[in-house]
mmCIF file of C-alpha atoms in Angstrom:
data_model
loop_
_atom_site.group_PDB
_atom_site.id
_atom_site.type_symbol
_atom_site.label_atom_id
_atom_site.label_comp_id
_atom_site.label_asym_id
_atom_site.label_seq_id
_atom_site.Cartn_x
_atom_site.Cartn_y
_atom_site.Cartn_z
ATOM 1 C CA UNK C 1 -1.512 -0.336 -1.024
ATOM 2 C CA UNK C 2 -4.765 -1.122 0.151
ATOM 3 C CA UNK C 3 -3.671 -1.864 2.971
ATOM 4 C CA UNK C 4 -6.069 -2.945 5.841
ATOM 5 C CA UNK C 5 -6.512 -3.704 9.529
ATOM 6 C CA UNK C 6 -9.486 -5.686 10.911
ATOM 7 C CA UNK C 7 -12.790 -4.243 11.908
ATOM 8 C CA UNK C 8 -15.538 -5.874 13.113
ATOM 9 C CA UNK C 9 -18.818 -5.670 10.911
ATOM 10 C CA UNK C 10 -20.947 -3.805 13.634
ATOM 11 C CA UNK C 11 -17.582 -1.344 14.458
ATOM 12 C CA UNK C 12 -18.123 -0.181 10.301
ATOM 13 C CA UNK C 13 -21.889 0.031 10.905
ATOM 14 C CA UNK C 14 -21.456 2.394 13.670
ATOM 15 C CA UNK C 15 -19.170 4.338 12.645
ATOM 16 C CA UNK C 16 -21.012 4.679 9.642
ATOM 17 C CA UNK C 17 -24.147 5.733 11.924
ATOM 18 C CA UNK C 18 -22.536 7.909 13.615
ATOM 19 C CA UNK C 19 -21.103 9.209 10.802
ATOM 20 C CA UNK C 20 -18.239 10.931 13.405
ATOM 21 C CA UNK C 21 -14.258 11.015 12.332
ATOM 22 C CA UNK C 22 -12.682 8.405 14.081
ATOM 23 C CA UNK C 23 -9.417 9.547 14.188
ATOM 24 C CA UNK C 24 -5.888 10.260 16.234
ATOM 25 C CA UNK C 25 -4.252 13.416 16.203
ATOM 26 C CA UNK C 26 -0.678 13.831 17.186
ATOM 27 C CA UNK C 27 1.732 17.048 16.756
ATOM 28 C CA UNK C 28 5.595 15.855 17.128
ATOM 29 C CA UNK C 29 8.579 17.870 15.839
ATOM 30 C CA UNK C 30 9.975 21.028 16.983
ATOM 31 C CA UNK C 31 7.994 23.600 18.898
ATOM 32 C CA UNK C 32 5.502 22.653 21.808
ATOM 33 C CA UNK C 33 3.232 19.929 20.101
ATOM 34 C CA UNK C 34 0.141 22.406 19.965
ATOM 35 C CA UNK C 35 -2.470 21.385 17.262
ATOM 36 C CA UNK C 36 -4.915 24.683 18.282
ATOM 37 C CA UNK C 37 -5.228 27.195 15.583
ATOM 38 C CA UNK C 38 -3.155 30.665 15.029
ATOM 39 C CA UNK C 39 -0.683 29.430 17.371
ATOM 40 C CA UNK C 40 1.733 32.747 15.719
ATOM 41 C CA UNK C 41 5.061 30.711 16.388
ATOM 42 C CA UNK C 42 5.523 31.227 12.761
ATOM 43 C CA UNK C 43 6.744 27.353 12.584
ATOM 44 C CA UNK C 44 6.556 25.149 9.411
ATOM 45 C CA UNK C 45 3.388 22.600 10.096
ATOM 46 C CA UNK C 46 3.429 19.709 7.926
ATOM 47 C CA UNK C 47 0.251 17.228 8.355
ATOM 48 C CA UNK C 48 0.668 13.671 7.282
ATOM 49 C CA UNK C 49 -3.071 11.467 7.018
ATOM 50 C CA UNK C 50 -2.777 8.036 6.446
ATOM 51 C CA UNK C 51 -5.269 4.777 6.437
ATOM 52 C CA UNK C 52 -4.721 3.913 9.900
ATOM 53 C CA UNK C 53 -1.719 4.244 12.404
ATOM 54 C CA UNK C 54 -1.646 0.195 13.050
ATOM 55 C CA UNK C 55 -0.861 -1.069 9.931
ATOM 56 C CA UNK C 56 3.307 -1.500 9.792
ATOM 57 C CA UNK C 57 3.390 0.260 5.930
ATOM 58 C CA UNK C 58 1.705 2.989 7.342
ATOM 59 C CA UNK C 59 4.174 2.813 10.598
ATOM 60 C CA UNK C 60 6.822 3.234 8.472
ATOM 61 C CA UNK C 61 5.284 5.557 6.735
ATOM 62 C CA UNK C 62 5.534 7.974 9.823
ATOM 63 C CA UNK C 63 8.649 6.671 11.008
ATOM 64 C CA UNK C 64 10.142 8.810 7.748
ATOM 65 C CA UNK C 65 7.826 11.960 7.911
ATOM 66 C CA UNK C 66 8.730 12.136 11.298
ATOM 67 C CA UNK C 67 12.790 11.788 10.392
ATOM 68 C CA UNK C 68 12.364 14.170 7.622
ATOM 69 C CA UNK C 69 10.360 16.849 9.393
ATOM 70 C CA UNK C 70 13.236 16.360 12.400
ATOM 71 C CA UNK C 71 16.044 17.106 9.765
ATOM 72 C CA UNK C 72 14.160 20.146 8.322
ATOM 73 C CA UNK C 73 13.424 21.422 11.684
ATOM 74 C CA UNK C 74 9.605 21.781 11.194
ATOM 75 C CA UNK C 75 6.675 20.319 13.304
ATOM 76 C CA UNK C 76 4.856 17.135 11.795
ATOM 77 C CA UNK C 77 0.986 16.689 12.299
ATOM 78 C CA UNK C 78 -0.144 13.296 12.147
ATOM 79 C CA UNK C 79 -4.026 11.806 11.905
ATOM 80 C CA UNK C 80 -5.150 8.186 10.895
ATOM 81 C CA UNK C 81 -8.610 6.772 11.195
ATOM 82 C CA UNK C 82 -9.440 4.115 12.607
ATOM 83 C CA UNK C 83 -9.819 1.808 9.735
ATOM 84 C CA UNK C 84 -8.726 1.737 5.977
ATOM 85 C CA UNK C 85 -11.872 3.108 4.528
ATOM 86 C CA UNK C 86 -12.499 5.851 7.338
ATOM 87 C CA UNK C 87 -12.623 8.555 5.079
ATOM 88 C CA UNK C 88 -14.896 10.716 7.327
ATOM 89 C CA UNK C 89 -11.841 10.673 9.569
ATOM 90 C CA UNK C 90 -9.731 11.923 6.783
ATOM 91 C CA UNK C 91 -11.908 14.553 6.181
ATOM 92 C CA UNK C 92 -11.723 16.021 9.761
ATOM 93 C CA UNK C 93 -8.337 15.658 10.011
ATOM 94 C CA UNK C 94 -7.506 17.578 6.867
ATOM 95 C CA UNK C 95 -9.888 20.235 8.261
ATOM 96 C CA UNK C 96 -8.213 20.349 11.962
ATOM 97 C CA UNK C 97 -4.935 20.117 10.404
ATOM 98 C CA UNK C 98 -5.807 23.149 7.887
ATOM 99 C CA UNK C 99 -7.597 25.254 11.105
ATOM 100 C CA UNK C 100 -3.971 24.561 12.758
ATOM 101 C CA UNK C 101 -2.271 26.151 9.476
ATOM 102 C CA UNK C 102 -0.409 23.611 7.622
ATOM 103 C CA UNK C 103 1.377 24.666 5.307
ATOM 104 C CA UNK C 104 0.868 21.047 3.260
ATOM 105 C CA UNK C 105 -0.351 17.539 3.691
ATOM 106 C CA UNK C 106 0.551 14.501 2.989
ATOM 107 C CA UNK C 107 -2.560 11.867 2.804
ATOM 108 C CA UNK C 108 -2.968 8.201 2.073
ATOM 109 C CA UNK C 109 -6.413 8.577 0.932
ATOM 110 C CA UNK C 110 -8.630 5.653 2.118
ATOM 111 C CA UNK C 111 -11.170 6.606 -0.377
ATOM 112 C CA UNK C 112 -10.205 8.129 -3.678
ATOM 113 C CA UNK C 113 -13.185 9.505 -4.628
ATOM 114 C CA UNK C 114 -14.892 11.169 -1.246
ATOM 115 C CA UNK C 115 -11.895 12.927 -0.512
ATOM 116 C CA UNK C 116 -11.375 15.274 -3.037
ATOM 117 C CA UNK C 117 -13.892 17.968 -2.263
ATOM 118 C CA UNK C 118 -12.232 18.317 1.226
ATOM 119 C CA UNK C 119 -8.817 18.262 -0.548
ATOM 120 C CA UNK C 120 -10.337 20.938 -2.919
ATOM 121 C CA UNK C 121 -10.941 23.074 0.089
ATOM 122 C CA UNK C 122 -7.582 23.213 1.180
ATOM 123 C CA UNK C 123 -6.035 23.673 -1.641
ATOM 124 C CA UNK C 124 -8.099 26.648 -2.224
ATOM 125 C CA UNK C 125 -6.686 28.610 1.113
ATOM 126 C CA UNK C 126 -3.394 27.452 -0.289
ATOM 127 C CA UNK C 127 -2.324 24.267 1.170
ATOM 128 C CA UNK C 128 -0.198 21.860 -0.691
ATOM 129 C CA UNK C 129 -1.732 18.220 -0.762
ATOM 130 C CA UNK C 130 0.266 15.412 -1.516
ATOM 131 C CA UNK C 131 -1.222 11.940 -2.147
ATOM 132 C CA UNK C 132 1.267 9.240 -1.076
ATOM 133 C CA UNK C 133 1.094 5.703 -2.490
ATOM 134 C CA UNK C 134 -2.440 6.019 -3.315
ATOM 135 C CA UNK C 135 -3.796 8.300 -5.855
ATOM 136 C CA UNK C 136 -6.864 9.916 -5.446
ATOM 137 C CA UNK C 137 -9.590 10.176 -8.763
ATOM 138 C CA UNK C 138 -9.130 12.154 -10.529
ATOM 139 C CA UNK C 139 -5.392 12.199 -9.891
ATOM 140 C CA UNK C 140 -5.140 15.708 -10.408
ATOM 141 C CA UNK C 141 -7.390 16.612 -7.061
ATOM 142 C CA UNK C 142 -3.790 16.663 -5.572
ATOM 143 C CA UNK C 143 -0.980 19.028 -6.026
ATOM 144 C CA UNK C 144 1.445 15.780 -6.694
ATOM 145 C CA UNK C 145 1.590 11.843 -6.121
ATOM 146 C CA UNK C 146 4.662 9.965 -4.452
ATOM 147 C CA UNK C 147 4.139 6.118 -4.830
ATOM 148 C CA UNK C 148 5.241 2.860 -6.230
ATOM 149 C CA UNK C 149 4.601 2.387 -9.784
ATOM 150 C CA UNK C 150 1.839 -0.463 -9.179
ATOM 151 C CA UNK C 151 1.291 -1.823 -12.501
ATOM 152 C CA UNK C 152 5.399 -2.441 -12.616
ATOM 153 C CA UNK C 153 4.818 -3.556 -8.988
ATOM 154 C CA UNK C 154 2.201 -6.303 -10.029
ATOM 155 C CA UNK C 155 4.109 -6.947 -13.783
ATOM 156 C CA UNK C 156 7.489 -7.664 -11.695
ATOM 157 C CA UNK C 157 5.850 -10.489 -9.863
ATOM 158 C CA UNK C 158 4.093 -11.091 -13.410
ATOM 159 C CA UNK C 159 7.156 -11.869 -15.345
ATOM 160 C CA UNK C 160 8.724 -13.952 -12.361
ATOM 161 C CA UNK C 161 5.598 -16.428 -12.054
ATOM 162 C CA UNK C 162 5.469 -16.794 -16.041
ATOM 163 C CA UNK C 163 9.331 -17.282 -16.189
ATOM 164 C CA UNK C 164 9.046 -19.682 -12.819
ATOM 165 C CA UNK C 165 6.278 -22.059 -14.736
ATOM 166 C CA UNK C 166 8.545 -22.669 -17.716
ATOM 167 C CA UNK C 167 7.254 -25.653 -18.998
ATOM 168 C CA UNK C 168 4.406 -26.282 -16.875
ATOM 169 C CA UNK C 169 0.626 -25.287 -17.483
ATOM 170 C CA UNK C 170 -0.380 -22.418 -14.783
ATOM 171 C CA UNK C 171 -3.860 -22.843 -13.386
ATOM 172 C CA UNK C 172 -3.868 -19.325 -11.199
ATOM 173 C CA UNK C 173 -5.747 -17.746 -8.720
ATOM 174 C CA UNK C 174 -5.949 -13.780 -8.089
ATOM 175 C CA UNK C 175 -6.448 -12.438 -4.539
ATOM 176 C CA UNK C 176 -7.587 -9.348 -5.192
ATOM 177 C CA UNK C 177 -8.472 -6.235 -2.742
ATOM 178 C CA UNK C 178 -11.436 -5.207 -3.709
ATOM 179 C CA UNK C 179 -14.039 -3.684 -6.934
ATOM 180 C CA UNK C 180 -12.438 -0.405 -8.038
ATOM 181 C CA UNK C 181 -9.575 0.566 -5.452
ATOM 182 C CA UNK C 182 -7.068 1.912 -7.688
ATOM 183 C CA UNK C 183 -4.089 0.123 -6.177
ATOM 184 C CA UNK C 184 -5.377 -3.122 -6.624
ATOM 185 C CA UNK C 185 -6.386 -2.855 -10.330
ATOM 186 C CA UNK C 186 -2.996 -1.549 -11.216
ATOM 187 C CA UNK C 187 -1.043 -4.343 -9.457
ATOM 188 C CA UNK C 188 -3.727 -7.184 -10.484
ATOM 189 C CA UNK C 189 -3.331 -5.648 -14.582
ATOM 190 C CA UNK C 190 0.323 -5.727 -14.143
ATOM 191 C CA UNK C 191 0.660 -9.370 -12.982
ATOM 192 C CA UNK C 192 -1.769 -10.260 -16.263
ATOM 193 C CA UNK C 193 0.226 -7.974 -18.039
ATOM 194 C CA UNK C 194 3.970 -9.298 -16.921
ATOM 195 C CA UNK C 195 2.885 -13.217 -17.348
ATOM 196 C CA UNK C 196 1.058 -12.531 -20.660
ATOM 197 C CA UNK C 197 -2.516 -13.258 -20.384
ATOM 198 C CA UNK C 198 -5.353 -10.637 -20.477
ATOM 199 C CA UNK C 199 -8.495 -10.682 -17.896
ATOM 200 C CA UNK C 200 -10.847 -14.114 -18.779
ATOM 201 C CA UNK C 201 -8.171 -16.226 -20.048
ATOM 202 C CA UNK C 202 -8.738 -19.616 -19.235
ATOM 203 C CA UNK C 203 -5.420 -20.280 -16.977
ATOM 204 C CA UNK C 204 -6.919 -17.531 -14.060
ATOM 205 C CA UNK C 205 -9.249 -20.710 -12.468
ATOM 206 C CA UNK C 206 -10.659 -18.131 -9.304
ATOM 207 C CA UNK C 207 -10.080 -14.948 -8.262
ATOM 208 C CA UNK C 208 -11.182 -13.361 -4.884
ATOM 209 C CA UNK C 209 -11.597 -10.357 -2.979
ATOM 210 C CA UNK C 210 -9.491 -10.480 0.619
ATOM 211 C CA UNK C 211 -9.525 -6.599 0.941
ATOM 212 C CA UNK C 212 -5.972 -6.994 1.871
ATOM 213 C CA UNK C 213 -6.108 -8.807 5.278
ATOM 214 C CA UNK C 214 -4.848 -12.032 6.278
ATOM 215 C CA UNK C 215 -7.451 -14.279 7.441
ATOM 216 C CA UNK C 216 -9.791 -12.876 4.552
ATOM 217 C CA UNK C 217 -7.044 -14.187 2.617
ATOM 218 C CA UNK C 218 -6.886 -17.653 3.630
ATOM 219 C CA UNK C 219 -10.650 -17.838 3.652
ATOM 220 C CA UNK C 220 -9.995 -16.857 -0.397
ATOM 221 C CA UNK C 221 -7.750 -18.972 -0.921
ATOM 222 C CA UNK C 222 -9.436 -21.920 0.732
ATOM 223 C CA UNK C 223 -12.624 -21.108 -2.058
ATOM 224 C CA UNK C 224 -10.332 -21.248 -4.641
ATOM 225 C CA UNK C 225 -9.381 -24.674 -3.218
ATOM 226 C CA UNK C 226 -12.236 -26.098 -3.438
ATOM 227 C CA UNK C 227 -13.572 -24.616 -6.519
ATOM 228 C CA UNK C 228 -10.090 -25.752 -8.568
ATOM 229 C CA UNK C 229 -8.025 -28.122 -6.237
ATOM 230 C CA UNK C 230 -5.233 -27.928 -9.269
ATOM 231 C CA UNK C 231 -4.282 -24.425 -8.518
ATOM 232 C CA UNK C 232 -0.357 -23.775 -8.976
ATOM 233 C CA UNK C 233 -0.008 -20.209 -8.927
ATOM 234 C CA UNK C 234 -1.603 -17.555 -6.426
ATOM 235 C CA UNK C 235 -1.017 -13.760 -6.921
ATOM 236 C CA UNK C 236 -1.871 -12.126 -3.845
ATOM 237 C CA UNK C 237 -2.606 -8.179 -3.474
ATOM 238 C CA UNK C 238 -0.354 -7.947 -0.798
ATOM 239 C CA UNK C 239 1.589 -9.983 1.647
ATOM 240 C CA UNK C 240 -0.703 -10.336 4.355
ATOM 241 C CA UNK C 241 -3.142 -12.182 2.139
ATOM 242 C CA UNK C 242 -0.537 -14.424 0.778
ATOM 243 C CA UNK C 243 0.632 -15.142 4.186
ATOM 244 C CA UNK C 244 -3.271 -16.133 4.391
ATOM 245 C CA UNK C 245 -3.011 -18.038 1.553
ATOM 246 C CA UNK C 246 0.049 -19.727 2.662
ATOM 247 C CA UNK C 247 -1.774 -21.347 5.894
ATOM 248 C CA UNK C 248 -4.588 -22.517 3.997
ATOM 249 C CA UNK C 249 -2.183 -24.353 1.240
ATOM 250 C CA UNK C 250 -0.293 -26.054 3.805
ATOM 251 C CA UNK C 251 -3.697 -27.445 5.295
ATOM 252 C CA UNK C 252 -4.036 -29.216 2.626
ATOM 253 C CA UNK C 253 -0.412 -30.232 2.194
ATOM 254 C CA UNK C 254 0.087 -28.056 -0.968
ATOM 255 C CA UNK C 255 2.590 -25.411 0.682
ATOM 256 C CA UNK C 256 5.442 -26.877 -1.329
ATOM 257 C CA UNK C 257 4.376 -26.879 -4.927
ATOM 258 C CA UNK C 258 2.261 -24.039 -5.446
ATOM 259 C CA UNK C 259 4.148 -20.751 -6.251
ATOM 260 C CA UNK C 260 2.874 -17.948 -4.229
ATOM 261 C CA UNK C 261 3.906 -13.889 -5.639
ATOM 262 C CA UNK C 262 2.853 -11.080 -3.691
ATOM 263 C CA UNK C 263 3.538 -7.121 -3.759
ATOM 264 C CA UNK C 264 5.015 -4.797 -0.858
ATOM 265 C CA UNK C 265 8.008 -5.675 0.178
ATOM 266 C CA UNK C 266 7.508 -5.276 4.250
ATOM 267 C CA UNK C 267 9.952 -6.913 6.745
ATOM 268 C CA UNK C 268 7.592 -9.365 7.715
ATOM 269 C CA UNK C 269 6.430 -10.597 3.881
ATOM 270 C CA UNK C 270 10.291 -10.688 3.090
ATOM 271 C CA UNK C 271 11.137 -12.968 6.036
ATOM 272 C CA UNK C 272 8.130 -14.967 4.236
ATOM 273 C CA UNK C 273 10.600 -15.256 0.847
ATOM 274 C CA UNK C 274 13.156 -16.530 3.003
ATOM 275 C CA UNK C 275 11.701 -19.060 4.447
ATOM 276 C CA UNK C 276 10.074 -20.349 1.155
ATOM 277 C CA UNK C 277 6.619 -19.519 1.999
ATOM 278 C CA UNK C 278 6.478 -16.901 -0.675
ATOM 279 C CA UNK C 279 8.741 -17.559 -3.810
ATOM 280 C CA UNK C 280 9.154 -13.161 -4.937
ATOM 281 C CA UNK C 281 7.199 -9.853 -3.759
ATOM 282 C CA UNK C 282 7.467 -6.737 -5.345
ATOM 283 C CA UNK C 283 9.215 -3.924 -2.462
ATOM 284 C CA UNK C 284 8.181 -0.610 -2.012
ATOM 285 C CA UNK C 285 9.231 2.165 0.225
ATOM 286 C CA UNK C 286 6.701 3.961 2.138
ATOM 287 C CA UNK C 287 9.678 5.424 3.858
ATOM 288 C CA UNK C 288 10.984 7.578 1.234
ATOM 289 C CA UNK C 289 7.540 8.439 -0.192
ATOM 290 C CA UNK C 290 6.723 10.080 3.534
ATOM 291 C CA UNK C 291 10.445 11.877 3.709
ATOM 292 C CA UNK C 292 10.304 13.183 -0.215
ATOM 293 C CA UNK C 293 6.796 14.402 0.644
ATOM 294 C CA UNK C 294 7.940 16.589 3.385
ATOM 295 C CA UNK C 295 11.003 17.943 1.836
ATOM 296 C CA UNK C 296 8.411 19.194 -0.935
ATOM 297 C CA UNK C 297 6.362 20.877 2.067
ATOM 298 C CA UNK C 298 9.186 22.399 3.482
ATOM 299 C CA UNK C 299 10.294 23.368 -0.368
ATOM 300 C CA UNK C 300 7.126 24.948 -1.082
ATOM 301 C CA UNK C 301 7.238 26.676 2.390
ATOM 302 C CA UNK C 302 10.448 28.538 2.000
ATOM 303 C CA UNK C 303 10.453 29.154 -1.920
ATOM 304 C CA UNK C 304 6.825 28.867 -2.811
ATOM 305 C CA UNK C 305 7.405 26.204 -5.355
ATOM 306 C CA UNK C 306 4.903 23.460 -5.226
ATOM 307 C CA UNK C 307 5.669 19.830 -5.760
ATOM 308 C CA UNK C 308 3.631 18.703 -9.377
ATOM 309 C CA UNK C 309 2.729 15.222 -10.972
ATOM 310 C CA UNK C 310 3.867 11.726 -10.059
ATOM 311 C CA UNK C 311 7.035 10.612 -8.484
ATOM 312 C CA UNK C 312 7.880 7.387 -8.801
ATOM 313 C CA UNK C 313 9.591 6.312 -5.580
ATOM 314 C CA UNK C 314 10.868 3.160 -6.639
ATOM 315 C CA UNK C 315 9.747 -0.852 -6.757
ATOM 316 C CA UNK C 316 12.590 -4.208 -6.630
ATOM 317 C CA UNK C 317 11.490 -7.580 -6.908
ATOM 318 C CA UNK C 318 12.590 -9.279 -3.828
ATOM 319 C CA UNK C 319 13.540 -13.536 -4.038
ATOM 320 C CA UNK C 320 16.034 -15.626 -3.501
ATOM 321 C CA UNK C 321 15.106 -17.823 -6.053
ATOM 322 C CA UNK C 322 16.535 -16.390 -9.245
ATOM 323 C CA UNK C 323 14.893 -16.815 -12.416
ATOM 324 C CA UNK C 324 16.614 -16.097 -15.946
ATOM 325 C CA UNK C 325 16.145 -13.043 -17.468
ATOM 326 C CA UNK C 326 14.557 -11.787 -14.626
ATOM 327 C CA UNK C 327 16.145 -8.625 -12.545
ATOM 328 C CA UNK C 328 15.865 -8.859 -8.774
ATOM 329 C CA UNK C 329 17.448 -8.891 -5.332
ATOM 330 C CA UNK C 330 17.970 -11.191 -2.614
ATOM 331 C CA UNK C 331 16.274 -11.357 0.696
ATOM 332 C CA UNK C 332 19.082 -9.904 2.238
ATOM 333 C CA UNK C 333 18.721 -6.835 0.246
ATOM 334 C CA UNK C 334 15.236 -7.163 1.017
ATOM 335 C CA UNK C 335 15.790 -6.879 4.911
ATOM 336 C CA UNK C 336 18.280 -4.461 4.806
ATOM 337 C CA UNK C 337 15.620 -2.098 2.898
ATOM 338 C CA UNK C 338 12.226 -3.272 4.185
ATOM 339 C CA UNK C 339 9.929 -0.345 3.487
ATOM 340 C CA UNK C 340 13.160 1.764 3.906
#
């Protein structure tokens, strides 16, 4: 989701200064790998923006934009700025990618607002714009959305905490991303909504912003600690903050009895549900959202029909610790499918 790599304080203030696109811009695929404009090879371009090109989601991401454009014999573009929230990068990658005619583009838009009016712009010289995983606001701005369903994401982990604490009384704390980002309301409503509770009831004890990243996380979650020592059950945005988490439990010697429920699904957080340090996480597949994204492109390229609404590329609740009632697969499901 939000998904985020460091940045220094000072790196955000200068960029913001300078107010330039920090950015990389790569052509792979068939043809020569020129990005330059009118190029008259007549090829299918396909460009594919995301957050940043560090972050493994949005490696994996590629890793099935670039399989799918290989199978459909077109040329991928890619761009990603240099942190998640870049989105003056975005912007001048959609404009170089729509100078180098496109003919769509997939984008992970690190700000769901600012983005539209450049979206807006290439849509109106015909370019089909795809949001993956993210959706931009309004949703509409794009032609079509591929992503997880994140309030059944954050419900899935939801319903496995509440049927986990059978008998006990939950004292939880939230690790949120941050105020308004559309992927972490949705999951952060859908854990409320799959353990039962509605925002201010009295069993959420803290909740913190960790903007997705791991030591922000354990800095949350060590807050929380001392704000409610009693805490039993942590939902975490994703599974770099409940890794964060995790460490600053087990400095206090709580690892073991505090039930920890994340969303994403990576090979990295799953390896965490095996070895106990996270008891379920809600997988996605960033993987199929990037490969169903360009068959659309290459759809729309060949037939002129254009990919509409919101797909739903699919969400399993990953643990190996089984709860009644509750539907889900084992880690080694998980691994075999991590962000597949």
């Amino acid at each position: 989701m939000s998904r985020t790599t460091r940045l220094s304080s000072s790196l955000l203030r200068t960029a913001a200064v300078a107010g330039v696109a920090a950015l990389t811009l790569t052509a792979c695929g068939s043809g020569s790998g020129s990005t330059s404009a009118g190029s008259g090879s007549g090829e299918v371009k396909v460009g594919l923006i995301t957050k940043t090109d560090t972050n493994p989601f949005f490696v994996k991401m590629k890793e099935g934009a670039e399989k799918a454009a290989e199978a459909d014999g077109v040329k991928l573009m890619t761009a990603a700025g240099k942190f998640d929230g870049d989105n003056a990068g975005q912007v001048t990658a959609i404009e170089n990618m729509v100078a180098s005619g496109v003919k769509g583009i997939l984008i992970t838009p690190s700000d769901s607002k600012a983005i539209v009016p450049a979206i807006e712009k290439a849509r109106a010289k015909g370019v089909l714009v795809i949001a993956l995983d993210s959706p931009t606001e309004p949703e509409s701005a794009v032609d079509a959305l591929f992503a997880t369903d994140n309030l059944k994401a954050g419900e899935l982990i939801g319903e496995y905490a509440k049927a986990a604490m059978t008998g006990k009384t939950a004292k939880i704390a939230t690790l949120d991303l941050a105020p308004g980002v559309a992927v972490g309301v949705q999951r952060h409503n859908g854990f409320l909504k799959g353990f039962g509770i509605e925002e201010g009831d009295s069993s959420i004890v803290c909740s913190q912003d960790t903007g997705g990243d791991q030591a922000k996380g354990q800095t949350a979650m060590e807050n929380c600690l001392q704000k409610e020592p009693d805490i039993n059950v942590v939902y975490t945005i994703n599974e770099p903050a409940a890794l964060g988490a995790y460490t600053a439990l087990k400095a206090k010697g709580r690892e073991k009895d505090v039930l920890i429920v994340s969303v994403d699904g990576g090979c990295t957080g799953t390896e965490a549900v095996k070895d106990g340090k996270i008891a379920a996480t809600s997988q996605q597949y960033p993987l199929k959202m990037a490969s169903e994204g360009v068959k659309a492109v290459v759809t729309y390229a060949k037939d002129g029909k254009k990919a509409s609404g919101y797909t739903d590329t699919g969400v399993t609740l990953i643990t190996d610790k089984a709860q009644d009632g509750i539907t889900s697969k084992d880690t080694a499901y998980g691994l075999e499918n991590c962000w597949g």
